[in-house]
Amino acid sequence: MYNNSFFKKILLVATVFVLYSCDKDYNEVGGDIIGGNNFNLASTTYSVLGYNLKTGPIQSNNLDVNPLGIYNNPVFGETTANFNTQLALSSFVTSIGARPYVESVVLTVPYYIDETKTKTNANGSHVYVLDSIYGPQMAKMKLSVYESGYSMVNPGPITGYQEQTFFTDQNDLFDTKKEPTVLNDSDDDSQNNEFFFDSSEDVVDVKDSLTGVKTTKYIAPAMNLNLNKAYFKTKILDAISSGKLASNEAFRNHFKGLYFKVEKSGSSAGNLAMLNFKAGKITITYNQDLASTTGGAPTREKKTIVLNMSGNTVSLLKNDYTVSGSAYNSLPSVGDNVAGDERLYLKGGQGSVSVLELFDKKDIKGYDSNGNLTSGPNGVPDELDDLRNPGKGKKVLVNEANLVFHIDASAMTGADEPQRVYLYDFKNNRPIIDYSDPTSNVSFPKKSKVVFGGLLKLDATTKRGSTYKIRITNQIRNLINNKDSTNVKLGLVVTENIANTVSSKLKTANSFISQAPKASVMNPLGTVLYSGKSTVPDEKRLKLEIYFTKPN
């Protein structure tokens, strides 16, 4: 959620930036045109053809954040998200004392928190609201954590020094190879059979061993699971003397990682959370005897071994469309790339991408290098040709150009809405020029690049999503002013992180698509937008809006 006062400041800065940019470009582009009132402000809309492409299984290893849980989306069906990760030693251990005894083994993964809604009580405790949780609040599900039985090999001679590639549909590979013991076997059902994402903070009373003073620590909400102590005594402590904890390479060959598996718990629908597993860890606390250097009785000492959830990871997704009979499920792998689709279905994870083609395809005329009209097509849409050639000695000065996407509110009833969509160069799988927007948001990094846009705009009455607006001013200026520029197809996806523009490979590429933005794979949500097809009502239809100065 936005912090209102902070966001207003950001908007003010962004507005100044836009006005400055427009004025700067106006002067630069129009500097060679002499005269006083020889310009007219005008706005025009142009056609946009849009169609859908399903990605199918897609590369999902080493994502920035990963989903875990079960989410029933009324539009896109049910997603079950499991996860596998390697572990790494925070420090190497080469020796251990006598009579080692495991006191506790605790797995911790922090939750994302909506800090704008955090309340601090008089005693120093807090009331938190979790962020990036989808589905019914406190919905329960069965969570099982296993030792992974599949080796995710690091780049080296075995892999030809290439990163291993894993895909969203490979859950069976990890599930069938997991070790049989459930590690989170606490008697507390909230840690396994009736697990839920708890927003309560942990309250820990601490007594100073020297002064005896008691203090209370308040720890932000996190997944805290007590793991099987006997298992880790055998697997970890007993392996120290044989050198299994002397290096991370030796350790990962010995303990391949963790596999997180979720299942429905009774009639509960479950819910899903985005988690930063890389901030997670396992803390093993144990006691050992250290031999006395003076020949006396041994000293009992408390020690810890920390296993960080770093290294290779993979997000494992299962989509079930039978629960909703969704329109998304009935989409072909490739939509109507000739006439366009009426709706654009954007779905993260193992989902779908929309492709946009700017300007009407009609091409019955052309212009020569001097701007003279010629007969016959030239491979450039006539609408774009006319903008490039307004007349001898004249130029079209673009002040602003936008794409405004209207949400199909009826189709999205009851569904969580993505906070942002991302437009990119689909042909070359890279950002468009306007992505270079320098505006930032320190408190909410996902809300940076507000001039470029793509942020969800809410309807004032329904408080539901209304539109997404993306600014493509420089993209259009470049197309008009540089006649050699290609009018490339643009891709549109949901995004979890606007700063991440890396692409992930499709498991099965085709002649239309071979990769999609990685930040889309991270996002479990989807949305339904109206396209630019002529059968869509005019007030909802996707159009390219250009505000420009035309020479008289």
Coordinates of C-alpha atoms in Angstrom, one line a residue:
M1 CA 0.0 0.0 0.0
Y2 CA 1.1 3.6 -0.5
N3 CA 2.1 6.0 2.1
N4 CA -0.1 8.9 1.0
S5 CA 2.0 11.9 2.0
F6 CA 5.2 10.2 0.6
F7 CA 3.5 9.2 -2.6
K8 CA 2.2 12.8 -3.1
K9 CA 5.8 14.0 -2.9
I10 CA 6.9 11.4 -5.4
L11 CA 4.1 12.4 -7.8
L12 CA 5.1 16.1 -7.5
V13 CA 8.7 15.2 -8.3
A14 CA 7.6 13.0 -11.2
T15 CA 5.4 15.7 -12.6
V16 CA 8.3 18.2 -12.5
F17 CA 10.5 15.6 -14.2
V18 CA 7.9 15.0 -17.0
L19 CA 7.3 18.7 -17.6
Y20 CA 11.1 19.3 -17.7
S21 CA 11.6 16.3 -20.0
C22 CA 8.8 17.4 -22.4
D23 CA 10.1 21.0 -22.5
K24 CA 13.7 19.8 -23.0
D25 CA 12.7 17.5 -25.9
Y26 CA 10.4 20.2 -27.4
N27 CA 13.2 22.6 -27.6
E28 CA 15.8 20.1 -28.8
V29 CA 13.6 18.6 -31.6
G30 CA 12.0 21.9 -32.6
G31 CA 15.1 24.1 -32.4
D32 CA 15.6 24.2 -36.1
I33 CA 12.0 25.4 -36.9
I34 CA 11.9 29.2 -37.2
G35 CA 8.8 31.3 -36.5
G36 CA 6.3 32.3 -33.9
N37 CA 2.9 30.8 -33.7
N38 CA 3.5 28.1 -36.3
F39 CA 2.4 25.1 -34.1
N40 CA -0.9 23.6 -33.0
L41 CA -1.4 21.3 -30.1
A42 CA -3.2 18.1 -31.0
S43 CA -3.9 14.6 -29.7
T44 CA -4.7 11.6 -31.8
T45 CA -5.2 7.9 -31.0
Y46 CA -3.8 5.1 -33.1
S47 CA -4.7 1.4 -33.4
V48 CA -3.0 -1.3 -31.3
L49 CA -3.4 -5.0 -32.1
G50 CA -3.0 -7.3 -29.2
Y51 CA -3.0 -11.1 -28.8
N52 CA -2.1 -13.7 -26.2
L53 CA 0.7 -16.2 -25.9
K54 CA 0.8 -19.0 -23.3
T55 CA 4.3 -19.6 -21.9
G56 CA 3.8 -23.1 -20.7
P57 CA 6.5 -24.4 -18.3
I58 CA 9.1 -21.7 -17.9
Q59 CA 12.6 -21.5 -16.2
S60 CA 12.1 -20.8 -12.5
N61 CA 15.5 -21.3 -10.8
N62 CA 17.2 -18.7 -8.7
L63 CA 14.3 -16.2 -8.6
D64 CA 14.6 -13.1 -6.4
V65 CA 11.5 -14.1 -4.5
N66 CA 9.4 -17.3 -4.6
P67 CA 5.8 -18.2 -3.9
L68 CA 4.8 -20.9 -1.4
G69 CA 1.3 -22.1 -0.8
I70 CA -2.0 -22.7 -2.5
Y71 CA -3.9 -19.9 -4.3
N72 CA -7.3 -20.3 -5.8
N73 CA -7.8 -17.6 -8.4
P74 CA -11.4 -17.3 -9.8
V75 CA -10.1 -16.3 -13.2
F76 CA -6.9 -18.4 -13.7
G77 CA -7.6 -21.5 -11.5
E78 CA -5.6 -22.9 -8.6
T79 CA -1.9 -22.7 -8.2
T80 CA 0.1 -24.9 -5.8
A81 CA 3.6 -23.5 -5.2
N82 CA 6.4 -25.7 -3.8
F83 CA 10.0 -24.8 -3.4
N84 CA 13.5 -26.4 -3.3
T85 CA 16.7 -24.8 -2.1
Q86 CA 20.3 -25.6 -1.4
L87 CA 21.9 -24.7 2.0
A88 CA 25.2 -23.2 2.8
L89 CA 27.3 -23.1 6.0
S90 CA 27.7 -19.6 7.5
S91 CA 31.1 -20.8 8.8
F92 CA 32.9 -24.1 8.3
V93 CA 33.1 -26.6 11.2
T94 CA 36.0 -29.1 11.4
S95 CA 35.8 -30.4 14.9
I96 CA 33.3 -31.1 17.7
G97 CA 33.6 -31.7 21.4
A98 CA 32.5 -34.7 23.4
R99 CA 28.9 -35.7 24.2
P100 CA 27.3 -33.3 21.7
Y101 CA 23.6 -32.7 22.5
V102 CA 21.2 -30.9 20.2
E103 CA 19.2 -28.4 22.1
S104 CA 17.1 -27.0 19.2
V105 CA 16.9 -26.8 15.4
V106 CA 14.9 -23.9 14.2
L107 CA 14.1 -23.0 10.6
T108 CA 13.3 -19.3 10.0
V109 CA 12.1 -17.5 6.9
P110 CA 11.0 -13.8 7.4
Y111 CA 7.7 -12.6 6.0
Y112 CA 7.2 -9.4 4.0
I113 CA 5.4 -6.8 6.1
D114 CA 3.3 -3.8 5.1
E115 CA 5.1 -1.2 7.2
T116 CA 2.5 1.5 6.5
K117 CA 0.1 -0.5 8.6
T118 CA 2.4 -1.5 11.4
K119 CA 1.1 -0.3 14.8
T120 CA 3.4 0.0 17.9
N121 CA 1.8 -0.5 21.3
A122 CA 2.8 1.3 24.5
N123 CA 4.8 -1.7 25.8
G124 CA 6.9 -1.9 22.6
S125 CA 5.0 -4.7 21.0
H126 CA 3.6 -4.4 17.5
V127 CA 0.6 -5.3 15.4
Y128 CA 1.7 -6.3 11.9
V129 CA -0.1 -6.7 8.6
L130 CA 1.7 -9.1 6.2
D131 CA 2.4 -8.1 2.6
S132 CA 2.2 -10.2 -0.5
I133 CA -0.2 -12.8 0.9
Y134 CA -3.0 -14.0 -1.4
G135 CA -6.1 -15.9 -0.6
P136 CA -8.2 -16.1 2.6
Q137 CA -6.5 -14.7 5.7
M138 CA -5.0 -17.3 8.1
A139 CA -6.1 -20.1 5.8
K140 CA -4.6 -23.4 6.8
M141 CA -2.7 -25.9 4.8
K142 CA -0.3 -28.9 5.3
L143 CA 3.3 -27.9 5.1
S144 CA 6.0 -30.6 5.0
V145 CA 9.8 -29.8 4.9
Y146 CA 12.1 -32.6 3.7
E147 CA 15.8 -33.0 3.1
S148 CA 16.1 -32.8 -0.7
G149 CA 17.3 -35.8 -2.5
Y150 CA 18.1 -34.0 -5.8
S151 CA 21.5 -32.5 -6.3
M152 CA 21.3 -29.0 -7.9
V153 CA 24.9 -28.9 -9.2
N154 CA 26.7 -25.6 -9.2
P155 CA 28.4 -24.5 -12.5
G156 CA 31.5 -26.5 -13.1
P157 CA 33.0 -29.2 -15.3
I158 CA 29.9 -31.4 -14.9
T159 CA 27.6 -28.7 -16.3
G160 CA 30.1 -27.3 -18.8
Y161 CA 30.3 -24.3 -16.5
Q162 CA 26.7 -23.4 -17.3
E163 CA 24.0 -22.9 -14.7
Q164 CA 21.6 -25.7 -14.5
T165 CA 18.1 -24.9 -15.8
F166 CA 15.0 -25.9 -13.9
F167 CA 11.4 -25.3 -14.9
T168 CA 8.1 -24.6 -13.1
D169 CA 6.6 -28.1 -14.0
Q170 CA 9.4 -30.2 -12.4
N171 CA 7.8 -30.7 -9.0
D172 CA 7.7 -34.5 -9.5
L173 CA 11.4 -34.6 -10.0
F174 CA 12.1 -33.2 -6.5
D175 CA 9.1 -34.8 -4.8
T176 CA 10.0 -38.4 -5.8
K177 CA 13.7 -37.9 -4.8
K178 CA 13.0 -36.3 -1.4
E179 CA 14.2 -38.1 1.8
P180 CA 11.3 -39.7 3.5
T181 CA 11.5 -38.1 7.0
V182 CA 9.3 -35.0 7.6
L183 CA 11.6 -32.6 9.4
N184 CA 9.0 -30.2 10.8
D185 CA 7.4 -32.9 13.0
S186 CA 6.5 -30.7 16.0
D187 CA 3.5 -31.5 18.1
D188 CA 2.3 -28.0 17.3
D189 CA 0.0 -28.5 14.3
S190 CA 0.4 -24.9 13.3
Q191 CA 4.0 -25.8 12.2
N192 CA 2.9 -28.6 9.9
N193 CA -0.6 -30.1 9.4
E194 CA -2.4 -26.8 10.0
F195 CA 0.2 -24.3 9.0
F196 CA -0.7 -20.7 8.2
F197 CA 1.2 -17.5 7.6
D198 CA 0.9 -15.9 11.0
S199 CA 1.2 -12.1 11.3
S200 CA 1.9 -12.3 15.1
E201 CA 5.3 -11.2 16.3
D202 CA 7.4 -13.5 18.4
V203 CA 7.8 -12.5 22.0
V204 CA 11.0 -13.7 23.6
D205 CA 12.0 -13.1 27.3
V206 CA 15.7 -12.9 27.7
K207 CA 17.7 -13.0 31.0
D208 CA 21.2 -11.6 31.1
S209 CA 23.4 -14.4 32.5
L210 CA 25.6 -11.8 34.3
T211 CA 23.2 -9.3 35.7
G212 CA 20.1 -11.4 35.9
V213 CA 18.1 -8.6 34.3
K214 CA 15.2 -9.8 32.2
T215 CA 14.2 -8.1 29.0
T216 CA 11.6 -8.8 26.3
K217 CA 12.5 -9.0 22.7
Y218 CA 9.8 -8.5 20.0
I219 CA 10.7 -10.2 16.7
A220 CA 8.9 -9.5 13.5
P221 CA 6.6 -12.2 12.0
A222 CA 8.4 -15.1 10.3
M223 CA 8.0 -18.8 9.5
N224 CA 9.5 -20.4 12.6
L225 CA 9.5 -24.2 12.5
N226 CA 11.1 -26.6 15.0
L227 CA 12.8 -29.3 13.1
N228 CA 13.6 -32.9 14.2
K229 CA 16.6 -32.7 16.6
A230 CA 17.6 -36.4 16.3
Y231 CA 17.7 -36.1 12.5
F232 CA 20.1 -33.1 12.6
K233 CA 22.2 -34.7 15.3
T234 CA 22.9 -37.6 13.0
K235 CA 23.0 -35.7 9.7
I236 CA 25.0 -32.7 10.8
L237 CA 26.8 -33.1 14.1
D238 CA 27.9 -36.7 13.5
A239 CA 29.2 -35.7 10.1
I240 CA 31.7 -33.1 11.4
S241 CA 34.4 -35.5 12.2
S242 CA 34.4 -36.9 8.7
G243 CA 34.9 -33.5 7.1
K244 CA 31.4 -33.0 5.7
L245 CA 31.2 -29.5 7.1
A246 CA 34.7 -28.4 6.2
S247 CA 33.6 -26.7 3.0
N248 CA 30.3 -25.8 1.2
E249 CA 31.2 -28.2 -1.6
A250 CA 31.5 -31.1 0.8
F251 CA 28.5 -30.0 2.7
R252 CA 26.2 -29.8 -0.4
N253 CA 27.3 -33.2 -1.5
H254 CA 26.3 -34.5 1.9
F255 CA 23.1 -32.5 2.5
K256 CA 21.6 -31.5 -0.8
G257 CA 19.1 -29.0 0.5
L258 CA 15.5 -28.6 1.6
Y259 CA 12.2 -29.3 -0.3
F260 CA 9.1 -27.5 0.9
K261 CA 5.8 -29.1 0.0
V262 CA 2.3 -27.8 0.6
E263 CA -1.0 -29.6 0.4
K264 CA -4.6 -28.8 1.3
S265 CA -5.6 -29.2 4.9
G266 CA -9.2 -30.5 5.2
S267 CA -11.7 -28.1 3.5
S268 CA -9.4 -25.1 3.8
A269 CA -8.6 -23.4 0.5
G270 CA -5.1 -22.4 1.7
N271 CA -3.3 -19.2 0.7
L272 CA 0.0 -18.2 -0.9
A273 CA 2.8 -15.9 0.2
M274 CA 5.8 -14.5 -1.6
L275 CA 8.9 -15.2 0.4
N276 CA 12.5 -14.2 0.4
F277 CA 13.9 -17.6 1.1
K278 CA 17.5 -16.3 0.6
A279 CA 17.0 -14.5 4.0
G280 CA 16.0 -17.8 5.6
K281 CA 18.2 -20.0 7.7
I282 CA 18.4 -23.1 10.0
T283 CA 19.9 -22.5 13.4
I284 CA 21.2 -25.6 15.2
T285 CA 21.9 -25.0 18.8
Y286 CA 23.9 -27.7 20.6
N287 CA 26.0 -28.3 23.7
Q288 CA 29.4 -30.0 23.8
D289 CA 32.2 -30.8 26.2
L290 CA 35.6 -29.2 25.8
A291 CA 38.5 -30.9 27.5
S292 CA 40.2 -28.9 30.2
T293 CA 43.6 -27.6 29.5
T294 CA 44.6 -28.0 33.1
G295 CA 43.5 -31.6 33.5
G296 CA 40.3 -30.8 35.4
A297 CA 36.7 -31.6 34.5
P298 CA 35.6 -30.7 30.9
T299 CA 33.8 -27.5 30.3
R300 CA 30.2 -27.7 28.9
E301 CA 29.9 -25.2 26.1
K302 CA 26.9 -24.0 24.0
K303 CA 27.5 -23.6 20.2
T304 CA 25.5 -22.9 17.1
I305 CA 25.7 -23.9 13.4
V306 CA 23.8 -21.8 11.0
L307 CA 22.8 -23.1 7.6
N308 CA 21.8 -20.3 5.2
M309 CA 19.2 -20.8 2.5
S310 CA 21.5 -19.7 -0.2
G311 CA 22.7 -21.4 -3.4
N312 CA 20.6 -22.7 -6.2
T313 CA 16.8 -22.6 -5.8
V314 CA 13.7 -23.5 -7.9
S315 CA 10.1 -22.5 -7.8
L316 CA 7.8 -25.5 -8.5
L317 CA 4.3 -24.7 -9.7
K318 CA 1.2 -26.8 -10.4
N319 CA -1.7 -25.2 -12.1
D320 CA -5.2 -26.8 -11.9
Y321 CA -7.8 -25.2 -14.1
T322 CA -10.7 -27.5 -13.3
V323 CA -11.7 -25.6 -10.2
S324 CA -13.0 -22.5 -12.1
G325 CA -13.5 -23.3 -15.8
S326 CA -11.6 -20.1 -16.5
A327 CA -11.4 -18.4 -19.9
Y328 CA -7.7 -18.4 -19.5
N329 CA -7.7 -22.2 -19.7
S330 CA -9.5 -22.2 -23.0
L331 CA -7.0 -19.9 -24.7
P332 CA -5.0 -21.5 -27.4
S333 CA -1.2 -21.4 -27.1
V334 CA -1.1 -18.6 -29.6
G335 CA -4.0 -16.1 -29.9
D336 CA -5.3 -14.4 -33.0
N337 CA -2.1 -12.6 -34.3
V338 CA -3.9 -11.4 -37.4
A339 CA -7.2 -9.8 -36.1
G340 CA -6.2 -9.7 -32.4
D341 CA -7.9 -11.1 -29.3
E342 CA -10.6 -9.2 -27.5
R343 CA -9.1 -9.7 -24.1
L344 CA -5.5 -9.7 -23.0
Y345 CA -4.8 -12.4 -20.3
L346 CA -1.7 -11.6 -18.3
K347 CA -0.7 -14.4 -16.0
G348 CA 2.5 -14.7 -13.9
G349 CA 4.3 -17.9 -13.1
Q350 CA 3.6 -20.6 -15.6
G351 CA 1.3 -18.2 -17.4
S352 CA 0.8 -16.0 -20.4
V353 CA 2.2 -12.9 -22.2
S354 CA 0.4 -10.4 -24.4
V355 CA 2.0 -9.1 -27.6
L356 CA 1.2 -5.6 -28.9
E357 CA 1.7 -4.2 -32.4
L358 CA 1.4 -0.4 -32.7
F359 CA -0.4 1.3 -35.6
D360 CA -2.9 -0.1 -38.1
K361 CA -1.3 -2.7 -40.4
K362 CA -2.6 -1.1 -43.5
D363 CA 0.3 -0.4 -45.9
I364 CA -0.7 0.8 -49.4
K365 CA 1.7 3.7 -49.8
G366 CA 5.2 4.8 -49.0
Y367 CA 7.6 7.7 -49.1
D368 CA 11.1 8.1 -50.6
S369 CA 14.1 9.4 -48.8
N370 CA 13.1 12.9 -49.6
G371 CA 9.7 12.6 -48.1
N372 CA 7.9 12.3 -51.4
L373 CA 4.8 10.1 -51.6
T374 CA 5.3 6.9 -53.7
S375 CA 2.9 4.3 -54.8
G376 CA 2.9 0.8 -53.3
P377 CA 3.6 -0.6 -49.9
N378 CA 7.0 -0.1 -48.2
G379 CA 6.7 -2.4 -45.2
V380 CA 5.8 0.4 -42.8
P381 CA 2.3 1.0 -41.5
D382 CA 0.7 4.1 -43.3
E383 CA -0.1 5.7 -39.9
L384 CA 3.5 5.7 -39.0
D385 CA 4.6 6.7 -42.4
D386 CA 2.4 9.8 -42.2
L387 CA 3.9 10.8 -38.9
R388 CA 7.4 10.5 -40.3
N389 CA 6.5 12.5 -43.3
P390 CA 4.2 15.4 -42.4
G391 CA 5.4 17.6 -45.2
K392 CA 8.5 19.1 -46.7
G393 CA 10.5 20.9 -44.0
K394 CA 8.1 20.0 -41.3
K395 CA 8.3 17.8 -38.2
V396 CA 5.9 16.2 -35.8
L397 CA 6.9 17.1 -32.2
V398 CA 5.7 14.4 -29.7
N399 CA 5.0 15.8 -26.3
E400 CA 3.7 12.6 -24.8
A401 CA 2.6 9.1 -25.8
N402 CA 0.8 6.5 -23.7
L403 CA -0.8 3.2 -23.7
V404 CA -3.8 2.9 -21.3
F405 CA -5.0 -0.6 -20.5
H406 CA -8.6 -0.9 -19.1
I407 CA -9.2 -3.8 -16.8
D408 CA -12.2 -6.1 -17.4
A409 CA -13.7 -5.5 -13.9
S410 CA -16.4 -8.1 -14.4
A411 CA -13.9 -10.8 -15.3
M412 CA -11.7 -9.9 -12.4
T413 CA -14.4 -10.1 -9.7
G414 CA -13.0 -11.6 -6.5
A415 CA -9.5 -11.9 -7.8
D416 CA -6.3 -10.3 -6.3
E417 CA -5.0 -7.8 -8.8
P418 CA -1.3 -7.4 -9.8
Q419 CA 0.0 -4.0 -8.6
R420 CA 2.0 -3.5 -11.8
V421 CA 2.5 -4.5 -15.4
Y422 CA 5.7 -4.2 -17.5
L423 CA 6.0 -3.3 -21.2
Y424 CA 9.1 -4.4 -23.0
D425 CA 10.7 -4.9 -26.4
F426 CA 9.2 -8.3 -27.2
K427 CA 11.4 -9.0 -30.3
N428 CA 14.7 -8.4 -28.5
N429 CA 13.6 -9.2 -24.9
R430 CA 14.9 -6.0 -23.5
P431 CA 13.5 -2.8 -22.0
I432 CA 12.2 0.0 -24.2
I433 CA 13.8 3.4 -24.2
D434 CA 11.3 4.9 -21.7
Y435 CA 12.3 2.3 -19.1
S436 CA 15.3 4.5 -18.4
D437 CA 13.1 6.7 -16.1
P438 CA 15.3 7.7 -13.2
T439 CA 12.5 8.3 -10.6
S440 CA 12.9 6.1 -7.6
N441 CA 11.0 5.2 -4.4
V442 CA 13.3 4.4 -1.4
S443 CA 10.4 3.2 0.8
F444 CA 8.7 1.2 -1.9
P445 CA 11.3 0.1 -4.6
K446 CA 8.6 -1.7 -6.5
K447 CA 6.9 1.7 -7.1
S448 CA 10.0 3.2 -8.7
K449 CA 9.9 4.4 -12.3
V450 CA 6.5 6.1 -11.8
V451 CA 6.9 8.2 -15.0
F452 CA 7.3 5.0 -17.1
G453 CA 4.3 3.7 -15.2
G454 CA 2.4 0.4 -15.3
L455 CA 1.1 0.9 -11.8
L456 CA -2.5 -0.2 -10.9
K457 CA -4.9 2.7 -10.8
L458 CA -8.0 2.2 -8.5
D459 CA -11.5 3.2 -9.2
A460 CA -12.6 5.8 -6.7
T461 CA -15.9 4.1 -6.1
T462 CA -15.2 0.4 -6.2
K463 CA -11.7 0.6 -4.9
R464 CA -10.9 -2.0 -7.5
G465 CA -8.4 -1.8 -10.3
S466 CA -9.4 0.5 -13.2
T467 CA -6.5 1.0 -15.5
Y468 CA -2.7 0.6 -16.1
K469 CA -1.0 3.4 -17.9
I470 CA 2.4 3.1 -19.5
R471 CA 4.3 6.1 -21.0
I472 CA 6.1 5.3 -24.3
T473 CA 6.9 8.9 -25.4
N474 CA 10.6 8.3 -26.3
Q475 CA 9.8 5.0 -28.0
I476 CA 7.4 6.9 -30.3
R477 CA 9.7 9.8 -30.8
N478 CA 12.5 7.4 -31.8
L479 CA 10.2 5.7 -34.3
I480 CA 9.2 9.0 -35.9
N481 CA 12.5 10.8 -36.0
N482 CA 14.6 7.8 -37.0
K483 CA 13.2 6.3 -40.1
D484 CA 15.5 3.3 -39.8
S485 CA 14.0 2.4 -36.5
T486 CA 12.0 -0.8 -36.5
N487 CA 8.4 -0.7 -35.2
V488 CA 9.1 -3.8 -33.0
K489 CA 6.4 -5.8 -31.3
L490 CA 6.0 -5.0 -27.6
G491 CA 5.4 -7.5 -24.8
L492 CA 3.2 -7.0 -21.8
V493 CA 3.4 -9.0 -18.5
V494 CA 2.6 -8.8 -14.8
T495 CA 5.8 -8.1 -12.8
E496 CA 6.9 -8.7 -9.3
N497 CA 10.0 -6.4 -9.5
I498 CA 10.2 -3.5 -12.0
A499 CA 14.0 -3.4 -11.5
N500 CA 14.5 -6.9 -12.9
T501 CA 14.5 -7.1 -16.7
V502 CA 16.2 -10.4 -17.1
S503 CA 14.4 -13.1 -19.2
S504 CA 13.7 -16.8 -18.4
K505 CA 13.6 -19.5 -21.0
L506 CA 10.5 -21.4 -22.0
K507 CA 10.7 -25.1 -21.7
T508 CA 9.2 -25.5 -25.1
A509 CA 9.8 -22.6 -27.4
N510 CA 7.9 -22.0 -30.6
S511 CA 8.1 -19.7 -33.6
F512 CA 6.3 -16.9 -31.6
I513 CA 8.0 -17.0 -28.2
S514 CA 11.1 -18.5 -26.6
Q515 CA 11.5 -16.5 -23.3
A516 CA 9.6 -14.2 -21.0
P517 CA 10.6 -11.7 -18.3
K518 CA 11.8 -13.4 -15.1
A519 CA 10.0 -10.9 -12.9
S520 CA 6.7 -12.2 -14.4
V521 CA 7.6 -15.8 -13.4
M522 CA 8.0 -14.5 -9.8
N523 CA 4.4 -13.1 -9.7
P524 CA 1.6 -15.5 -9.0
L525 CA -1.2 -13.2 -10.0
G526 CA -2.9 -12.3 -13.3
T527 CA -5.3 -9.8 -14.8
V528 CA -7.7 -9.5 -17.8
L529 CA -7.4 -6.4 -19.9
Y530 CA -9.4 -5.1 -22.9
S531 CA -7.4 -5.2 -26.2
G532 CA -7.5 -2.8 -29.2
K533 CA -9.8 -5.0 -31.3
S534 CA -12.6 -3.0 -33.0
T535 CA -15.3 -5.2 -31.3
V536 CA -14.2 -3.8 -27.9
P537 CA -16.4 -0.8 -26.7
D538 CA -14.6 2.4 -27.7
E539 CA -14.3 3.7 -24.1
K540 CA -12.5 0.5 -23.0
R541 CA -10.5 -0.1 -26.2
L542 CA -6.7 -0.1 -26.0
K543 CA -5.3 2.7 -28.1
L544 CA -2.0 4.5 -28.6
E545 CA -2.6 8.0 -27.4
I546 CA -0.1 10.6 -28.8
Y547 CA -0.1 14.3 -27.6
F548 CA 2.0 16.3 -30.1
T549 CA 2.6 19.6 -31.6
K550 CA 1.9 19.7 -35.4
P551 CA 3.4 22.3 -37.6
N552 CA 0.9 24.5 -39.4

